[in-house]
mmCIF file of C-alpha atoms in Angstrom:
data_model
loop_
_atom_site.group_PDB
_atom_site.id
_atom_site.type_symbol
_atom_site.label_atom_id
_atom_site.label_comp_id
_atom_site.label_asym_id
_atom_site.label_seq_id
_atom_site.Cartn_x
_atom_site.Cartn_y
_atom_site.Cartn_z
ATOM 1 C CA UNK A 1 -0.244 0.049 -0.310
ATOM 2 C CA UNK A 2 1.115 3.761 -0.708
ATOM 3 C CA UNK A 3 0.850 5.435 2.808
ATOM 4 C CA UNK A 4 0.719 9.304 3.146
ATOM 5 C CA UNK A 5 2.132 10.372 6.479
ATOM 6 C CA UNK A 6 0.673 13.544 7.740
ATOM 7 C CA UNK A 7 2.722 14.744 10.559
ATOM 8 C CA UNK A 8 1.133 17.465 13.056
ATOM 9 C CA UNK A 9 1.584 18.626 16.445
ATOM 10 C CA UNK A 10 -2.467 18.086 16.004
ATOM 11 C CA UNK A 11 -2.766 20.667 19.108
ATOM 12 C CA UNK A 12 -5.802 20.245 18.557
ATOM 13 C CA UNK A 13 -6.463 18.169 15.543
ATOM 14 C CA UNK A 14 -9.448 20.434 13.799
ATOM 15 C CA UNK A 15 -11.591 20.020 10.499
ATOM 16 C CA UNK A 16 -8.627 21.624 8.070
ATOM 17 C CA UNK A 17 -6.799 18.705 8.828
ATOM 18 C CA UNK A 18 -9.138 16.411 8.046
ATOM 19 C CA UNK A 19 -10.328 18.130 4.806
ATOM 20 C CA UNK A 20 -6.591 18.285 3.503
ATOM 21 C CA UNK A 21 -6.413 14.218 4.658
ATOM 22 C CA UNK A 22 -9.221 13.656 2.596
ATOM 23 C CA UNK A 23 -8.386 15.531 -0.489
ATOM 24 C CA UNK A 24 -5.022 14.151 -0.424
ATOM 25 C CA UNK A 25 -6.743 9.976 0.072
ATOM 26 C CA UNK A 26 -8.831 10.976 -2.646
ATOM 27 C CA UNK A 27 -7.143 13.060 -5.206
ATOM 28 C CA UNK A 28 -3.639 11.216 -5.095
ATOM 29 C CA UNK A 29 -2.665 7.588 -5.135
ATOM 30 C CA UNK A 30 -2.518 7.245 -1.663
ATOM 31 C CA UNK A 31 -4.123 4.064 -0.164
ATOM 32 C CA UNK A 32 -4.176 5.577 3.303
ATOM 33 C CA UNK A 33 -3.328 8.369 5.222
ATOM 34 C CA UNK A 34 -1.781 8.016 8.695
ATOM 35 C CA UNK A 35 -1.765 10.984 11.050
ATOM 36 C CA UNK A 36 1.610 11.174 12.765
ATOM 37 C CA UNK A 37 1.245 13.008 16.348
ATOM 38 C CA UNK A 38 4.433 14.477 16.636
ATOM 39 C CA UNK A 39 5.659 14.695 20.590
ATOM 40 C CA UNK A 40 8.065 17.992 19.734
ATOM 41 C CA UNK A 41 8.302 19.375 16.722
ATOM 42 C CA UNK A 42 12.237 21.421 16.424
ATOM 43 C CA UNK A 43 10.747 24.080 14.878
ATOM 44 C CA UNK A 44 7.794 24.893 17.320
ATOM 45 C CA UNK A 45 7.459 25.801 21.366
ATOM 46 C CA UNK A 46 6.170 23.463 23.784
ATOM 47 C CA UNK A 47 4.964 25.887 25.456
ATOM 48 C CA UNK A 48 1.108 25.721 24.530
ATOM 49 C CA UNK A 49 1.510 21.584 23.495
ATOM 50 C CA UNK A 50 -0.943 19.573 25.326
ATOM 51 C CA UNK A 51 0.226 15.974 26.651
ATOM 52 C CA UNK A 52 0.940 13.534 23.903
ATOM 53 C CA UNK A 53 -1.429 11.232 24.756
ATOM 54 C CA UNK A 54 -4.208 14.030 24.830
ATOM 55 C CA UNK A 55 -3.326 15.234 21.442
ATOM 56 C CA UNK A 56 -3.064 11.231 20.137
ATOM 57 C CA UNK A 57 -6.908 10.629 21.593
ATOM 58 C CA UNK A 58 -8.489 13.746 19.955
ATOM 59 C CA UNK A 59 -6.972 12.498 16.284
ATOM 60 C CA UNK A 60 -8.595 9.078 17.229
ATOM 61 C CA UNK A 61 -11.819 10.401 18.124
ATOM 62 C CA UNK A 62 -11.663 13.074 15.050
ATOM 63 C CA UNK A 63 -10.936 9.906 12.400
ATOM 64 C CA UNK A 64 -13.053 7.234 13.934
ATOM 65 C CA UNK A 65 -15.358 7.037 11.213
ATOM 66 C CA UNK A 66 -12.882 7.044 8.314
ATOM 67 C CA UNK A 67 -11.529 3.474 7.176
ATOM 68 C CA UNK A 68 -8.637 5.154 5.456
ATOM 69 C CA UNK A 69 -6.988 6.951 8.310
ATOM 70 C CA UNK A 70 -4.587 5.597 11.086
ATOM 71 C CA UNK A 71 -3.593 7.287 13.977
ATOM 72 C CA UNK A 72 0.282 6.922 14.619
ATOM 73 C CA UNK A 73 2.069 7.139 17.987
ATOM 74 C CA UNK A 74 5.104 6.170 16.361
ATOM 75 C CA UNK A 75 7.512 9.101 17.410
ATOM 76 C CA UNK A 76 6.300 8.995 21.224
ATOM 77 C CA UNK A 77 8.852 5.992 21.624
ATOM 78 C CA UNK A 78 11.645 7.999 19.812
ATOM 79 C CA UNK A 79 14.548 10.443 20.197
ATOM 80 C CA UNK A 80 12.744 14.126 21.346
ATOM 81 C CA UNK A 81 13.178 16.350 19.181
ATOM 82 C CA UNK A 82 11.371 14.181 16.642
ATOM 83 C CA UNK A 83 12.952 14.510 13.142
ATOM 84 C CA UNK A 84 11.079 13.256 10.190
ATOM 85 C CA UNK A 85 13.803 11.447 8.653
ATOM 86 C CA UNK A 86 13.675 9.363 11.310
ATOM 87 C CA UNK A 87 10.835 8.413 11.378
ATOM 88 C CA UNK A 88 10.191 7.790 7.762
ATOM 89 C CA UNK A 89 13.409 5.166 8.080
ATOM 90 C CA UNK A 90 11.948 3.916 11.052
ATOM 91 C CA UNK A 91 8.504 3.031 9.692
ATOM 92 C CA UNK A 92 9.992 1.634 6.218
ATOM 93 C CA UNK A 93 12.499 -1.027 8.256
ATOM 94 C CA UNK A 94 9.192 -1.897 10.239
ATOM 95 C CA UNK A 95 6.828 -1.610 6.988
ATOM 96 C CA UNK A 96 8.591 -3.042 4.289
ATOM 97 C CA UNK A 97 5.653 -3.774 2.098
ATOM 98 C CA UNK A 98 4.327 -0.035 2.236
ATOM 99 C CA UNK A 99 5.393 2.917 0.508
ATOM 100 C CA UNK A 100 5.561 6.063 2.386
ATOM 101 C CA UNK A 101 4.988 9.737 0.851
ATOM 102 C CA UNK A 102 5.075 12.761 3.117
ATOM 103 C CA UNK A 103 2.362 15.206 3.032
ATOM 104 C CA UNK A 104 3.283 18.902 4.066
ATOM 105 C CA UNK A 105 1.719 22.072 3.128
ATOM 106 C CA UNK A 106 3.390 24.640 0.819
ATOM 107 C CA UNK A 107 4.557 27.038 3.321
ATOM 108 C CA UNK A 108 6.985 24.175 4.426
ATOM 109 C CA UNK A 109 8.818 24.290 1.185
ATOM 110 C CA UNK A 110 10.190 27.663 2.699
ATOM 111 C CA UNK A 111 12.115 26.083 4.947
ATOM 112 C CA UNK A 112 12.337 22.827 3.928
ATOM 113 C CA UNK A 113 15.938 22.543 2.833
ATOM 114 C CA UNK A 114 16.416 23.367 7.159
ATOM 115 C CA UNK A 115 14.873 20.124 7.650
ATOM 116 C CA UNK A 116 17.513 16.876 8.890
ATOM 117 C CA UNK A 117 18.313 15.283 5.293
ATOM 118 C CA UNK A 118 15.497 16.388 3.523
ATOM 119 C CA UNK A 119 17.589 15.405 0.141
ATOM 120 C CA UNK A 120 17.006 11.645 1.840
ATOM 121 C CA UNK A 121 13.153 12.382 2.147
ATOM 122 C CA UNK A 122 12.776 13.804 -1.377
ATOM 123 C CA UNK A 123 14.489 10.781 -2.910
ATOM 124 C CA UNK A 124 13.154 8.293 -0.698
ATOM 125 C CA UNK A 125 10.079 9.324 -0.432
ATOM 126 C CA UNK A 126 8.573 12.054 -2.227
ATOM 127 C CA UNK A 127 5.888 14.901 -0.970
ATOM 128 C CA UNK A 128 2.640 15.444 -1.409
ATOM 129 C CA UNK A 129 2.118 19.222 -0.824
ATOM 130 C CA UNK A 130 -1.498 20.966 -0.412
ATOM 131 C CA UNK A 131 -1.515 24.987 -0.683
ATOM 132 C CA UNK A 132 -1.156 26.625 2.183
ATOM 133 C CA UNK A 133 -2.070 30.697 2.372
ATOM 134 C CA UNK A 134 0.977 32.909 1.742
ATOM 135 C CA UNK A 135 3.074 30.390 0.386
ATOM 136 C CA UNK A 136 5.837 31.470 -2.182
ATOM 137 C CA UNK A 137 8.564 28.515 -2.544
ATOM 138 C CA UNK A 138 7.834 26.103 -5.711
ATOM 139 C CA UNK A 139 10.363 23.340 -5.905
ATOM 140 C CA UNK A 140 10.668 21.662 -9.117
ATOM 141 C CA UNK A 141 11.316 18.495 -8.366
ATOM 142 C CA UNK A 142 9.946 14.816 -9.847
ATOM 143 C CA UNK A 143 9.539 13.920 -6.585
ATOM 144 C CA UNK A 144 7.834 16.577 -4.839
ATOM 145 C CA UNK A 145 3.689 16.412 -6.373
ATOM 146 C CA UNK A 146 1.668 19.485 -5.831
ATOM 147 C CA UNK A 147 -2.209 18.178 -5.005
ATOM 148 C CA UNK A 148 -5.219 20.311 -5.940
ATOM 149 C CA UNK A 149 -6.506 20.325 -2.062
ATOM 150 C CA UNK A 150 -8.898 23.504 -0.948
ATOM 151 C CA UNK A 151 -6.534 26.407 0.593
ATOM 152 C CA UNK A 152 -7.139 25.785 4.168
ATOM 153 C CA UNK A 153 -6.534 29.094 6.571
ATOM 154 C CA UNK A 154 -7.939 27.371 10.252
ATOM 155 C CA UNK A 155 -5.271 28.047 12.690
ATOM 156 C CA UNK A 156 -4.715 25.840 15.609
ATOM 157 C CA UNK A 157 -3.627 28.623 17.482
ATOM 158 C CA UNK A 158 -7.172 30.826 17.030
ATOM 159 C CA UNK A 159 -8.982 27.516 18.042
ATOM 160 C CA UNK A 160 -6.820 27.463 21.274
ATOM 161 C CA UNK A 161 -7.296 31.176 21.842
ATOM 162 C CA UNK A 162 -11.145 30.815 20.937
ATOM 163 C CA UNK A 163 -11.321 28.064 23.744
ATOM 164 C CA UNK A 164 -9.436 30.264 26.350
ATOM 165 C CA UNK A 165 -11.483 33.395 25.545
ATOM 166 C CA UNK A 166 -14.890 31.027 26.027
ATOM 167 C CA UNK A 167 -15.654 31.817 22.463
ATOM 168 C CA UNK A 168 -17.522 28.769 20.252
ATOM 169 C CA UNK A 169 -15.044 26.944 17.882
ATOM 170 C CA UNK A 170 -18.447 24.647 16.920
ATOM 171 C CA UNK A 171 -17.861 23.655 13.000
ATOM 172 C CA UNK A 172 -13.860 24.133 13.372
ATOM 173 C CA UNK A 173 -13.754 21.230 15.366
ATOM 174 C CA UNK A 174 -14.912 17.792 14.860
ATOM 175 C CA UNK A 175 -18.185 16.995 17.801
ATOM 176 C CA UNK A 176 -15.886 14.810 19.594
ATOM 177 C CA UNK A 177 -13.169 16.360 19.504
ATOM 178 C CA UNK A 178 -14.992 19.422 20.785
ATOM 179 C CA UNK A 179 -16.458 17.591 23.593
ATOM 180 C CA UNK A 180 -13.234 16.035 24.528
ATOM 181 C CA UNK A 181 -11.718 19.335 25.010
ATOM 182 C CA UNK A 182 -14.706 21.134 26.827
ATOM 183 C CA UNK A 183 -15.010 17.918 29.269
ATOM 184 C CA UNK A 184 -11.532 17.761 30.273
ATOM 185 C CA UNK A 185 -11.234 21.972 30.043
ATOM 186 C CA UNK A 186 -8.231 22.018 28.071
ATOM 187 C CA UNK A 187 -6.380 24.778 26.427
ATOM 188 C CA UNK A 188 -8.078 26.837 29.893
#
């Protein structure tokens, strides 16, 4: 099978993530999309990050009805911070029957050359790129596929700030994720 790996903090997972994953599954040759919950992104501050198990649970709730989506905690057992190439190598060794592709937003192309062993990612895995607001960098590489997907401008930061202010996040989050956050008083 060909698996698209959608890495993220998912702090929290929101409908924008689901829309992008759905577009990747339906507009490419991917058989499945795995949501890889990253415990610590080397480019992000950990200050507002929920515990990794809360974020994984929210992803599981969000994708429960989607047969072709899977939640992955593979990086929970790996050294921190998480580097994409290490995770890709580990998954390739564990699942040699699968081909893996990396799903990234177009805004990641600007700094992609700063990723650990980015050349190996391009050579051995390749990128499926979805559009992001304000993206400017375009790469001409045979292993980078631009995917026609909706332009999403939903931000987890906006959602967290709204929750903190007591404002509605209805329609921004899957219903079960919203209930999980409100029941546990997360992001307050």
